[in-house]
mmCIF file of C-alpha atoms in Angstrom:
data_model
loop_
_atom_site.group_PDB
_atom_site.id
_atom_site.type_symbol
_atom_site.label_atom_id
_atom_site.label_comp_id
_atom_site.label_asym_id
_atom_site.label_seq_id
_atom_site.Cartn_x
_atom_site.Cartn_y
_atom_site.Cartn_z
ATOM 1 C CA ALA A 1 -24.406 -17.253 8.058
ATOM 2 C CA GLY A 2 -23.565 -14.036 6.174
ATOM 3 C CA ALA A 3 -24.253 -11.870 9.175
ATOM 4 C CA SER A 4 -22.138 -13.844 11.345
ATOM 5 C CA VAL A 5 -19.396 -13.801 8.793
ATOM 6 C CA LEU A 6 -19.424 -10.035 8.780
ATOM 7 C CA LEU A 7 -19.662 -9.733 12.658
ATOM 8 C CA LEU A 8 -16.758 -12.028 12.973
ATOM 9 C CA ARG A 9 -14.837 -10.106 10.244
ATOM 10 C CA ALA A 10 -15.414 -6.893 12.185
ATOM 11 C CA CYS A 11 -14.184 -8.520 15.450
ATOM 12 C CA LEU A 12 -10.975 -9.703 13.546
ATOM 13 C CA ALA A 13 -10.446 -6.307 11.994
ATOM 14 C CA LEU A 14 -10.703 -4.731 15.369
ATOM 15 C CA LEU A 15 -7.970 -6.969 16.698
ATOM 16 C CA ALA A 16 -5.567 -6.282 13.690
ATOM 17 C CA SER A 17 -6.627 -2.502 13.954
ATOM 18 C CA PRO A 18 -3.038 -1.342 14.290
ATOM 19 C CA ILE A 19 -2.159 -3.124 11.158
ATOM 20 C CA TYR A 20 -5.086 -1.638 9.354
ATOM 21 C CA LEU A 21 -4.083 1.796 10.705
ATOM 22 C CA LEU A 22 -0.601 1.330 9.392
ATOM 23 C CA SER A 23 -2.057 0.415 5.989
ATOM 24 C CA PHE A 24 -4.188 3.328 5.821
ATOM 25 C CA LEU A 25 -1.132 5.467 6.464
ATOM 26 C CA GLY A 26 0.939 3.616 3.570
ATOM 27 C CA VAL A 27 3.344 2.314 6.019
ATOM 28 C CA TRP A 28 2.314 -1.420 6.345
ATOM 29 C CA GLU A 29 2.723 -2.558 2.798
ATOM 30 C CA PRO A 30 6.403 -1.605 2.274
ATOM 31 C CA PHE A 31 7.010 -3.012 5.830
ATOM 32 C CA CYS A 32 5.344 -6.193 5.080
ATOM 33 C CA ARG A 33 6.991 -6.707 1.701
ATOM 34 C CA LYS A 34 10.566 -6.076 3.034
ATOM 35 C CA VAL A 35 10.406 -7.296 6.673
ATOM 36 C CA PHE A 36 7.409 -9.111 7.789
ATOM 37 C CA PHE A 37 6.318 -11.311 4.977
ATOM 38 C CA PRO A 38 9.925 -12.750 4.018
ATOM 39 C CA PHE A 39 10.305 -13.496 8.072
ATOM 40 C CA ILE A 40 6.825 -15.026 8.618
ATOM 41 C CA LEU A 41 6.892 -16.875 5.444
ATOM 42 C CA ASP A 42 10.092 -18.381 6.373
ATOM 43 C CA LYS A 43 8.556 -19.634 9.703
ATOM 44 C CA ILE A 44 5.430 -20.887 7.986
ATOM 45 C CA CYS A 45 7.411 -22.584 5.088
ATOM 46 C CA VAL A 46 9.284 -24.699 7.740
ATOM 47 C CA ILE A 47 6.108 -26.225 8.945
ATOM 48 C CA HIS A 48 4.392 -26.383 5.426
ATOM 49 C CA ASP A 49 7.489 -28.165 4.058
ATOM 50 C CA LYS A 50 7.476 -30.832 6.574
ATOM 51 C CA LYS A 51 3.717 -31.398 6.140
ATOM 52 C CA SER A 52 3.897 -31.383 2.216
ATOM 53 C CA LYS A 53 7.370 -33.184 1.823
ATOM 54 C CA LYS A 54 6.006 -36.391 0.708
ATOM 55 C CA HIS A 55 3.441 -34.690 -1.847
ATOM 56 C CA LYS A 56 6.197 -32.731 -3.276
ATOM 57 C CA GLN A 57 8.424 -35.666 -3.515
ATOM 58 C CA GLU A 58 5.505 -37.495 -5.281
ATOM 59 C CA LEU A 59 4.821 -34.513 -7.395
ATOM 60 C CA PHE A 60 8.375 -33.924 -8.911
ATOM 61 C CA ARG A 61 9.284 -37.514 -9.246
ATOM 62 C CA ASN A 62 8.606 -37.417 -13.153
ATOM 63 C CA LEU A 63 10.373 -34.187 -13.753
ATOM 64 C CA PRO A 64 13.200 -35.756 -15.445
ATOM 65 C CA ASP A 65 10.812 -37.096 -18.028
ATOM 66 C CA PHE A 66 10.419 -33.454 -19.258
ATOM 67 C CA ARG A 67 14.018 -32.946 -20.209
ATOM 68 C CA GLY A 68 14.289 -31.119 -23.678
ATOM 69 C CA PRO A 69 15.678 -32.571 -26.870
ATOM 70 C CA SER A 70 19.233 -31.703 -25.843
ATOM 71 C CA GLY A 71 18.826 -33.941 -22.653
ATOM 72 C CA GLU A 72 18.797 -30.845 -20.337
ATOM 73 C CA LEU A 73 15.948 -29.885 -17.986
ATOM 74 C CA ARG A 74 15.442 -25.956 -18.060
ATOM 75 C CA LEU A 75 13.138 -25.164 -15.187
ATOM 76 C CA LEU A 76 11.530 -21.836 -14.339
ATOM 77 C CA GLU A 77 10.111 -21.277 -10.745
ATOM 78 C CA ILE A 78 7.398 -18.689 -10.213
ATOM 79 C CA GLY A 79 7.503 -17.036 -6.784
ATOM 80 C CA THR A 80 10.813 -18.871 -5.704
ATOM 81 C CA GLY A 81 10.600 -17.340 -2.298
ATOM 82 C CA SER A 82 13.211 -18.985 -0.057
ATOM 83 C CA GLY A 83 13.959 -21.702 -2.505
ATOM 84 C CA SER A 84 12.124 -24.507 -0.529
ATOM 85 C CA ASN A 85 11.629 -26.458 -3.643
ATOM 86 C CA PHE A 86 15.218 -26.805 -4.765
ATOM 87 C CA GLN A 87 15.895 -30.104 -2.847
ATOM 88 C CA PHE A 88 13.242 -31.735 -5.047
ATOM 89 C CA TYR A 89 14.789 -30.779 -8.524
ATOM 90 C CA PRO A 90 16.935 -33.409 -10.362
ATOM 91 C CA PRO A 91 20.709 -32.947 -10.278
ATOM 92 C CA GLY A 92 22.027 -30.800 -13.312
ATOM 93 C CA CYS A 93 18.703 -28.951 -13.514
ATOM 94 C CA LYS A 94 19.023 -25.452 -14.872
ATOM 95 C CA VAL A 95 16.918 -23.197 -12.786
ATOM 96 C CA THR A 96 15.686 -19.710 -13.450
ATOM 97 C CA CYS A 97 14.131 -18.044 -10.211
ATOM 98 C CA THR A 98 11.620 -15.360 -10.478
ATOM 99 C CA ASP A 99 10.096 -13.430 -7.549
ATOM 100 C CA ILE A 100 7.985 -10.297 -7.357
ATOM 101 C CA ASN A 101 9.580 -9.602 -4.016
ATOM 102 C CA PRO A 102 13.274 -9.124 -4.103
ATOM 103 C CA SER A 103 13.592 -9.311 -0.116
ATOM 104 C CA PHE A 104 13.851 -12.930 -0.204
ATOM 105 C CA GLN A 105 17.513 -12.825 -1.494
ATOM 106 C CA GLU A 106 19.068 -13.684 1.868
ATOM 107 C CA SER A 107 17.077 -16.766 2.445
ATOM 108 C CA LEU A 108 17.265 -17.749 -1.189
ATOM 109 C CA SER A 109 21.164 -17.512 -1.071
ATOM 110 C CA LYS A 110 21.205 -20.035 1.720
ATOM 111 C CA SER A 111 19.194 -22.527 -0.186
ATOM 112 C CA MET A 112 21.396 -22.155 -3.239
ATOM 113 C CA LYS A 113 24.484 -22.871 -1.147
ATOM 114 C CA LYS A 114 22.595 -25.880 0.221
ATOM 115 C CA ASN A 115 21.581 -27.258 -3.200
ATOM 116 C CA GLN A 116 24.634 -27.292 -5.157
ATOM 117 C CA HIS A 117 23.257 -30.061 -7.483
ATOM 118 C CA LEU A 118 21.527 -27.492 -9.503
ATOM 119 C CA HIS A 119 22.701 -24.879 -11.926
ATOM 120 C CA TYR A 120 21.229 -21.379 -11.247
ATOM 121 C CA GLU A 121 20.807 -19.272 -14.322
ATOM 122 C CA ARG A 122 19.481 -16.022 -13.168
ATOM 123 C CA PHE A 123 17.096 -14.370 -10.716
ATOM 124 C CA LEU A 124 14.323 -12.118 -12.105
ATOM 125 C CA VAL A 125 12.181 -9.811 -10.151
ATOM 126 C CA ALA A 126 8.975 -10.493 -11.809
ATOM 127 C CA ALA A 127 5.371 -10.980 -11.460
ATOM 128 C CA GLY A 128 3.753 -14.205 -12.551
ATOM 129 C CA GLU A 129 1.556 -12.265 -14.886
ATOM 130 C CA ASP A 130 4.397 -10.746 -16.554
ATOM 131 C CA LEU A 131 7.309 -12.878 -17.388
ATOM 132 C CA CYS A 132 8.293 -10.768 -20.560
ATOM 133 C CA GLN A 133 12.129 -11.164 -19.541
ATOM 134 C CA VAL A 134 11.598 -15.097 -20.512
ATOM 135 C CA ALA A 135 11.367 -16.023 -24.240
ATOM 136 C CA SER A 136 8.368 -17.947 -25.439
ATOM 137 C CA GLY A 137 8.805 -21.771 -25.604
ATOM 138 C CA SER A 138 12.231 -21.560 -23.834
ATOM 139 C CA VAL A 139 11.711 -23.793 -20.705
ATOM 140 C CA ASP A 140 10.829 -27.364 -20.263
ATOM 141 C CA ALA A 141 8.992 -26.911 -16.889
ATOM 142 C CA VAL A 142 7.522 -24.275 -14.717
ATOM 143 C CA VAL A 143 7.000 -24.664 -11.173
ATOM 144 C CA CYS A 144 4.664 -22.733 -8.773
ATOM 145 C CA THR A 145 3.832 -23.611 -5.208
ATOM 146 C CA LEU A 146 1.719 -21.425 -2.771
ATOM 147 C CA VAL A 147 1.945 -18.538 -5.235
ATOM 148 C CA LEU A 148 -1.345 -18.505 -7.223
ATOM 149 C CA CYS A 149 -3.351 -17.484 -4.132
ATOM 150 C CA SER A 150 -1.652 -14.058 -4.381
ATOM 151 C CA VAL A 151 -1.002 -13.067 -7.924
ATOM 152 C CA HIS A 152 -3.461 -10.273 -9.125
ATOM 153 C CA SER A 153 -4.697 -12.667 -12.112
ATOM 154 C CA VAL A 154 -4.636 -16.399 -12.093
ATOM 155 C CA SER A 155 -5.636 -16.695 -15.653
ATOM 156 C CA SER A 156 -2.943 -14.058 -16.916
ATOM 157 C CA THR A 157 -0.395 -16.141 -14.815
ATOM 158 C CA LEU A 158 -1.395 -19.361 -16.414
ATOM 159 C CA ARG A 159 -1.288 -17.773 -19.998
ATOM 160 C CA GLU A 160 2.251 -16.622 -19.239
ATOM 161 C CA VAL A 161 3.157 -20.133 -17.969
ATOM 162 C CA LEU A 162 1.779 -21.714 -21.256
ATOM 163 C CA ARG A 163 3.654 -19.108 -23.330
ATOM 164 C CA VAL A 164 7.226 -19.753 -21.845
ATOM 165 C CA LEU A 165 6.795 -23.546 -21.815
ATOM 166 C CA ARG A 166 7.974 -25.430 -24.814
ATOM 167 C CA PRO A 167 5.269 -27.770 -26.542
ATOM 168 C CA GLY A 168 5.237 -30.876 -24.417
ATOM 169 C CA GLY A 169 6.651 -29.133 -21.467
ATOM 170 C CA ALA A 170 4.974 -29.356 -17.883
ATOM 171 C CA PHE A 171 3.472 -26.960 -15.256
ATOM 172 C CA TYR A 172 3.718 -28.185 -11.603
ATOM 173 C CA PHE A 173 1.779 -26.788 -8.906
ATOM 174 C CA LEU A 174 0.893 -27.152 -5.183
ATOM 175 C CA GLU A 175 -1.411 -24.523 -3.900
ATOM 176 C CA HIS A 176 -3.926 -24.031 -1.068
ATOM 177 C CA VAL A 177 -7.512 -23.448 -2.051
ATOM 178 C CA ALA A 178 -10.969 -22.920 -0.987
ATOM 179 C CA ALA A 179 -12.721 -25.443 1.374
ATOM 180 C CA GLU A 180 -15.854 -27.136 0.659
ATOM 181 C CA HIS A 181 -18.668 -24.511 0.747
ATOM 182 C CA SER A 182 -20.688 -26.120 2.999
ATOM 183 C CA SER A 183 -17.849 -26.678 5.631
ATOM 184 C CA TRP A 184 -16.815 -24.757 8.829
ATOM 185 C CA ARG A 185 -13.463 -24.571 7.211
ATOM 186 C CA TYR A 186 -15.164 -22.513 4.519
ATOM 187 C CA PHE A 187 -16.935 -20.347 6.976
ATOM 188 C CA TRP A 188 -13.479 -19.563 8.789
ATOM 189 C CA GLN A 189 -11.881 -18.747 5.492
ATOM 190 C CA GLN A 190 -14.502 -16.198 4.651
ATOM 191 C CA VAL A 191 -14.201 -14.722 8.206
ATOM 192 C CA CYS A 192 -10.552 -14.366 7.710
ATOM 193 C CA TYR A 193 -10.284 -13.383 4.261
ATOM 194 C CA PRO A 194 -9.983 -9.588 4.509
ATOM 195 C CA THR A 195 -7.699 -9.439 7.508
ATOM 196 C CA TRP A 196 -5.614 -12.390 6.189
ATOM 197 C CA LYS A 197 -5.122 -10.700 2.746
ATOM 198 C CA LEU A 198 -3.856 -7.627 4.359
ATOM 199 C CA VAL A 199 -1.463 -9.359 6.805
ATOM 200 C CA PHE A 200 -0.105 -11.772 4.206
ATOM 201 C CA ALA A 201 0.594 -9.748 1.295
ATOM 202 C CA GLY A 202 -2.381 -10.040 -0.854
ATOM 203 C CA CYS A 203 -2.942 -13.914 -0.214
ATOM 204 C CA CYS A 204 -6.444 -15.074 -1.208
ATOM 205 C CA LEU A 205 -8.086 -17.854 1.026
ATOM 206 C CA THR A 206 -11.071 -18.762 -1.167
ATOM 207 C CA ARG A 207 -9.749 -19.240 -4.642
ATOM 208 C CA GLU A 208 -11.008 -22.155 -6.452
ATOM 209 C CA LEU A 209 -7.810 -22.622 -8.509
ATOM 210 C CA TRP A 210 -8.609 -26.059 -9.901
ATOM 211 C CA LYS A 211 -11.466 -24.128 -12.106
ATOM 212 C CA ASN A 212 -8.657 -21.705 -13.530
ATOM 213 C CA LEU A 213 -6.272 -24.623 -14.256
ATOM 214 C CA GLU A 214 -9.338 -26.698 -16.062
ATOM 215 C CA GLU A 215 -10.061 -23.556 -18.155
ATOM 216 C CA ALA A 216 -6.385 -23.026 -18.982
ATOM 217 C CA LYS A 217 -5.321 -24.709 -22.277
ATOM 218 C CA PHE A 218 -3.240 -27.749 -21.091
ATOM 219 C CA SER A 219 -3.300 -30.741 -23.342
ATOM 220 C CA GLU A 220 -3.295 -33.058 -20.256
ATOM 221 C CA LEU A 221 -3.935 -32.118 -16.663
ATOM 222 C CA LYS A 222 -3.612 -34.085 -13.427
ATOM 223 C CA ILE A 223 -5.038 -32.508 -10.307
ATOM 224 C CA GLN A 224 -5.274 -34.124 -6.919
ATOM 225 C CA HIS A 225 -7.280 -32.568 -4.027
ATOM 226 C CA ILE A 226 -5.218 -33.111 -0.846
ATOM 227 C CA SER A 227 -5.253 -31.962 2.917
ATOM 228 C CA VAL A 228 -2.089 -30.268 4.338
ATOM 229 C CA ALA A 229 -2.702 -29.936 8.135
ATOM 230 C CA MET A 230 -1.559 -26.501 8.985
ATOM 231 C CA PRO A 231 -2.380 -25.781 12.835
ATOM 232 C CA TRP A 232 -4.581 -22.800 13.521
ATOM 233 C CA MET A 233 -4.432 -21.670 9.842
ATOM 234 C CA PRO A 234 -7.345 -21.731 7.325
ATOM 235 C CA ILE A 235 -5.223 -23.100 4.486
ATOM 236 C CA GLU A 236 -5.542 -26.853 4.897
ATOM 237 C CA PRO A 237 -7.250 -27.838 1.567
ATOM 238 C CA HIS A 238 -4.733 -27.801 -1.321
ATOM 239 C CA ILE A 239 -4.481 -29.079 -4.891
ATOM 240 C CA VAL A 240 -1.499 -30.727 -6.315
ATOM 241 C CA GLY A 241 -0.616 -31.835 -9.810
ATOM 242 C CA TYR A 242 0.935 -31.044 -13.196
ATOM 243 C CA GLY A 243 -0.407 -29.850 -16.539
ATOM 244 C CA VAL A 244 1.317 -30.450 -19.952
ATOM 245 C CA LYS A 245 1.433 -27.996 -22.709
#
């Protein structure tokens, strides 16, 4: 299987050779970040949102249970992107948006206008691994969907999540993950891995994120393995759930 993975990887790299060349010349990364990725992610998110809507409704149903002692719910979203989760947050929720990529502003503004049941506190340009602009123990909930696949360090990101959460606060996640190792799906994830990572701004197809979550120090952790059918995409296996600090 190893040889066929390498052969098919080479074929895929050949097909994507213009992108590899632009990357070598240092042109692809800024273009991808500013133009291509926000554009393509908008399109993918429309499909993904439809397919994952019932899972998200179920996931965020108990968000109000984590209101702070003051009765307010202060929520931080890591990798907000275009704000596709806003519709699931309870009315009056105070939202802080963070994203490493400021190029999502336009579609984010549209989402904010559509979801006026929320209070938007601030937008921070920050990586998940470095939320130093957010005080320790200052939020009731942290949300992260389709983001842990592309952070540089999952464990550092989860450490930051636990730092900013107040004791008893919750971390909500919905992420695509590696398929079963013996499956065809995993074979294709391995084939697509290098080219996919380059084209989709560092997105890794074969992360076993449930292991990182189990290693993080949550006092309670609920993880469910689900399938979100994405046509022609190697990102069908997902995990969804929440962890309590």
